[in-house]
Short mmCIF file of N, CA and C in Angstrom, two decimals:
data_model
loop_
_atom_site.label_atom_id
_atom_site.label_comp_id
_atom_site.label_asym_id
_atom_site.label_seq_id
_atom_site.Cartn_x
_atom_site.Cartn_y
_atom_site.Cartn_z
N MET A 25 -72.55 32.11 5.75
CA MET A 25 -72.05 33.43 6.09
C MET A 25 -73.25 34.37 6.23
N LYS A 26 -73.24 35.11 7.29
CA LYS A 26 -74.34 36.05 7.53
C LYS A 26 -74.27 37.21 6.55
N ARG A 27 -75.41 37.84 6.35
CA ARG A 27 -75.51 38.92 5.37
C ARG A 27 -74.54 40.07 5.68
N ARG A 28 -74.45 40.48 6.92
CA ARG A 28 -73.57 41.58 7.30
C ARG A 28 -72.10 41.23 7.06
N GLU A 29 -71.71 39.98 7.38
CA GLU A 29 -70.34 39.53 7.15
C GLU A 29 -70.02 39.50 5.65
N ARG A 30 -70.98 39.02 4.87
CA ARG A 30 -70.78 38.97 3.41
C ARG A 30 -70.64 40.37 2.84
N THR A 31 -71.47 41.30 3.29
CA THR A 31 -71.39 42.68 2.82
C THR A 31 -70.02 43.27 3.15
N ARG A 32 -69.56 43.04 4.36
CA ARG A 32 -68.23 43.54 4.75
C ARG A 32 -67.13 42.95 3.88
N GLN A 33 -67.22 41.63 3.64
CA GLN A 33 -66.23 40.97 2.79
C GLN A 33 -66.22 41.57 1.38
N LEU A 34 -67.39 41.78 0.81
CA LEU A 34 -67.47 42.34 -0.54
C LEU A 34 -66.89 43.75 -0.60
N ILE A 35 -67.17 44.55 0.42
CA ILE A 35 -66.62 45.91 0.47
C ILE A 35 -65.10 45.87 0.57
N GLU A 36 -64.59 44.99 1.43
CA GLU A 36 -63.13 44.89 1.59
C GLU A 36 -62.46 44.42 0.30
N LEU A 37 -63.06 43.44 -0.38
CA LEU A 37 -62.49 42.95 -1.63
C LEU A 37 -62.51 44.03 -2.71
N GLY A 38 -63.59 44.80 -2.78
CA GLY A 38 -63.65 45.92 -3.71
C GLY A 38 -62.57 46.94 -3.40
N GLY A 39 -62.34 47.18 -2.12
CA GLY A 39 -61.29 48.10 -1.70
C GLY A 39 -59.91 47.64 -2.16
N LEU A 40 -59.69 46.34 -2.15
CA LEU A 40 -58.40 45.82 -2.62
C LEU A 40 -58.21 46.07 -4.11
N ILE A 41 -59.28 45.94 -4.87
CA ILE A 41 -59.20 46.20 -6.31
C ILE A 41 -58.85 47.66 -6.56
N VAL A 42 -59.46 48.55 -5.79
CA VAL A 42 -59.15 49.98 -5.91
C VAL A 42 -57.72 50.24 -5.47
N LYS A 43 -57.33 49.68 -4.32
CA LYS A 43 -56.01 49.91 -3.74
C LYS A 43 -54.88 49.43 -4.68
N ALA A 44 -55.16 48.36 -5.42
CA ALA A 44 -54.16 47.83 -6.36
C ALA A 44 -54.02 48.70 -7.61
N GLY A 45 -54.93 49.65 -7.79
CA GLY A 45 -54.86 50.52 -8.96
C GLY A 45 -55.57 49.98 -10.18
N ILE A 46 -56.28 48.88 -10.01
CA ILE A 46 -56.92 48.24 -11.16
C ILE A 46 -58.04 49.10 -11.73
N VAL A 47 -58.77 49.77 -10.87
CA VAL A 47 -59.88 50.61 -11.35
C VAL A 47 -59.34 51.72 -12.25
N GLU A 48 -58.28 52.37 -11.80
CA GLU A 48 -57.68 53.45 -12.60
C GLU A 48 -57.06 52.91 -13.88
N LEU A 49 -56.34 51.80 -13.78
CA LEU A 49 -55.66 51.25 -14.95
C LEU A 49 -56.62 50.78 -16.03
N THR A 50 -57.82 50.36 -15.63
CA THR A 50 -58.81 49.88 -16.60
C THR A 50 -59.85 50.93 -16.92
N ASP A 51 -59.69 52.12 -16.36
CA ASP A 51 -60.67 53.19 -16.53
C ASP A 51 -62.06 52.71 -16.08
N ASP A 52 -62.07 51.97 -14.98
CA ASP A 52 -63.30 51.44 -14.37
C ASP A 52 -64.11 50.60 -15.35
N ASP A 53 -63.43 49.85 -16.19
CA ASP A 53 -64.08 48.97 -17.16
C ASP A 53 -64.38 47.65 -16.45
N ARG A 54 -65.62 47.45 -16.07
CA ARG A 54 -66.02 46.29 -15.26
C ARG A 54 -65.76 44.97 -16.00
N ALA A 55 -65.95 44.95 -17.30
CA ALA A 55 -65.69 43.72 -18.07
C ALA A 55 -64.21 43.38 -18.04
N ALA A 56 -63.36 44.38 -18.16
CA ALA A 56 -61.92 44.15 -18.12
C ALA A 56 -61.48 43.67 -16.73
N ILE A 57 -62.04 44.28 -15.70
CA ILE A 57 -61.70 43.88 -14.33
C ILE A 57 -62.14 42.44 -14.08
N PHE A 58 -63.34 42.12 -14.50
CA PHE A 58 -63.83 40.75 -14.32
C PHE A 58 -62.98 39.77 -15.13
N GLY A 59 -62.61 40.14 -16.35
CA GLY A 59 -61.74 39.29 -17.16
C GLY A 59 -60.40 39.04 -16.50
N LEU A 60 -59.86 40.07 -15.89
CA LEU A 60 -58.59 39.94 -15.17
C LEU A 60 -58.73 38.94 -14.03
N LEU A 61 -59.83 39.02 -13.29
CA LEU A 61 -60.05 38.11 -12.18
C LEU A 61 -60.30 36.67 -12.66
N VAL A 62 -61.02 36.53 -13.76
CA VAL A 62 -61.24 35.20 -14.34
C VAL A 62 -59.91 34.59 -14.78
N GLU A 63 -59.04 35.40 -15.38
CA GLU A 63 -57.71 34.93 -15.79
C GLU A 63 -56.89 34.50 -14.58
N ALA A 64 -56.94 35.27 -13.52
CA ALA A 64 -56.21 34.92 -12.30
C ALA A 64 -56.73 33.59 -11.74
N ALA A 65 -58.04 33.40 -11.72
CA ALA A 65 -58.62 32.15 -11.23
C ALA A 65 -58.18 30.97 -12.09
N ALA A 66 -58.12 31.16 -13.41
CA ALA A 66 -57.67 30.09 -14.31
C ALA A 66 -56.22 29.72 -14.03
N ARG A 67 -55.39 30.72 -13.77
CA ARG A 67 -53.99 30.44 -13.43
C ARG A 67 -53.89 29.64 -12.14
N LEU A 68 -54.68 30.02 -11.16
CA LEU A 68 -54.65 29.29 -9.89
C LEU A 68 -55.12 27.85 -10.06
N ARG A 69 -56.13 27.64 -10.90
CA ARG A 69 -56.63 26.28 -11.14
C ARG A 69 -55.59 25.41 -11.84
N SER A 70 -54.77 26.00 -12.69
CA SER A 70 -53.80 25.23 -13.46
C SER A 70 -52.46 25.07 -12.75
N ASP A 71 -52.27 25.76 -11.64
CA ASP A 71 -51.00 25.73 -10.90
C ASP A 71 -51.07 24.68 -9.79
N GLU A 72 -50.66 23.45 -10.13
CA GLU A 72 -50.76 22.36 -9.18
C GLU A 72 -49.81 22.50 -8.00
N THR A 73 -48.72 23.21 -8.16
CA THR A 73 -47.74 23.33 -7.08
C THR A 73 -48.01 24.51 -6.16
N GLY A 74 -48.90 25.40 -6.57
CA GLY A 74 -49.22 26.55 -5.73
C GLY A 74 -48.20 27.68 -5.80
N THR A 75 -47.32 27.64 -6.79
CA THR A 75 -46.29 28.68 -6.87
C THR A 75 -46.87 30.05 -7.22
N GLN A 76 -47.90 30.06 -8.03
CA GLN A 76 -48.50 31.35 -8.41
C GLN A 76 -49.12 32.03 -7.19
N LEU A 77 -49.85 31.26 -6.39
CA LEU A 77 -50.46 31.81 -5.19
C LEU A 77 -49.39 32.31 -4.22
N THR A 78 -48.32 31.54 -4.07
CA THR A 78 -47.21 31.95 -3.20
C THR A 78 -46.59 33.25 -3.68
N LEU A 79 -46.37 33.37 -4.98
CA LEU A 79 -45.81 34.59 -5.57
C LEU A 79 -46.72 35.78 -5.32
N TRP A 80 -48.00 35.61 -5.60
CA TRP A 80 -48.96 36.71 -5.41
C TRP A 80 -49.10 37.08 -3.94
N ARG A 81 -49.04 36.08 -3.06
CA ARG A 81 -49.14 36.37 -1.63
C ARG A 81 -47.95 37.22 -1.17
N ARG A 82 -46.75 36.85 -1.59
CA ARG A 82 -45.54 37.63 -1.24
C ARG A 82 -45.64 39.05 -1.77
N ARG A 83 -46.05 39.17 -3.02
CA ARG A 83 -46.17 40.49 -3.64
C ARG A 83 -47.21 41.34 -2.90
N GLY A 84 -48.31 40.72 -2.51
CA GLY A 84 -49.36 41.42 -1.77
C GLY A 84 -48.88 41.87 -0.40
N LYS A 85 -48.15 41.01 0.29
CA LYS A 85 -47.63 41.39 1.61
C LYS A 85 -46.66 42.56 1.50
N ARG A 86 -45.82 42.54 0.47
CA ARG A 86 -44.89 43.66 0.26
C ARG A 86 -45.66 44.94 -0.04
N ALA A 87 -46.70 44.83 -0.87
CA ALA A 87 -47.50 46.01 -1.22
C ALA A 87 -48.20 46.57 0.01
N PHE A 88 -48.74 45.69 0.86
CA PHE A 88 -49.36 46.16 2.10
C PHE A 88 -48.34 46.87 2.98
N ALA A 89 -47.14 46.28 3.09
CA ALA A 89 -46.08 46.89 3.92
C ALA A 89 -45.69 48.25 3.36
N ASP A 90 -45.57 48.35 2.04
CA ASP A 90 -45.22 49.63 1.41
C ASP A 90 -46.31 50.67 1.66
N THR A 91 -47.55 50.25 1.63
CA THR A 91 -48.67 51.16 1.88
C THR A 91 -48.62 51.68 3.29
N ILE A 92 -48.35 50.81 4.24
CA ILE A 92 -48.28 51.20 5.65
C ILE A 92 -47.10 52.15 5.87
N ASP A 93 -45.96 51.84 5.25
CA ASP A 93 -44.77 52.68 5.39
C ASP A 93 -44.97 54.07 4.78
N ASN A 94 -45.79 54.16 3.72
CA ASN A 94 -45.98 55.43 3.02
C ASN A 94 -47.12 56.27 3.59
N ASP A 95 -47.85 55.73 4.55
CA ASP A 95 -48.96 56.50 5.15
C ASP A 95 -48.49 57.48 6.17
#
């Protein structure tokens, strides 16, 4: 991945964390945010059927739709 593409990806991913309200909910506690992401990764590793990812994907799509509708 080229440097510019990686930078864009990192900015977009950070934006998702902000958009989800995680920064506000954790009072911008980087250790807590990282712990939350580590926990999510552990859940995905242990979910052999992929149901967790499917659930989160649906929830994310609904949240995106709600954001677009509320703009």
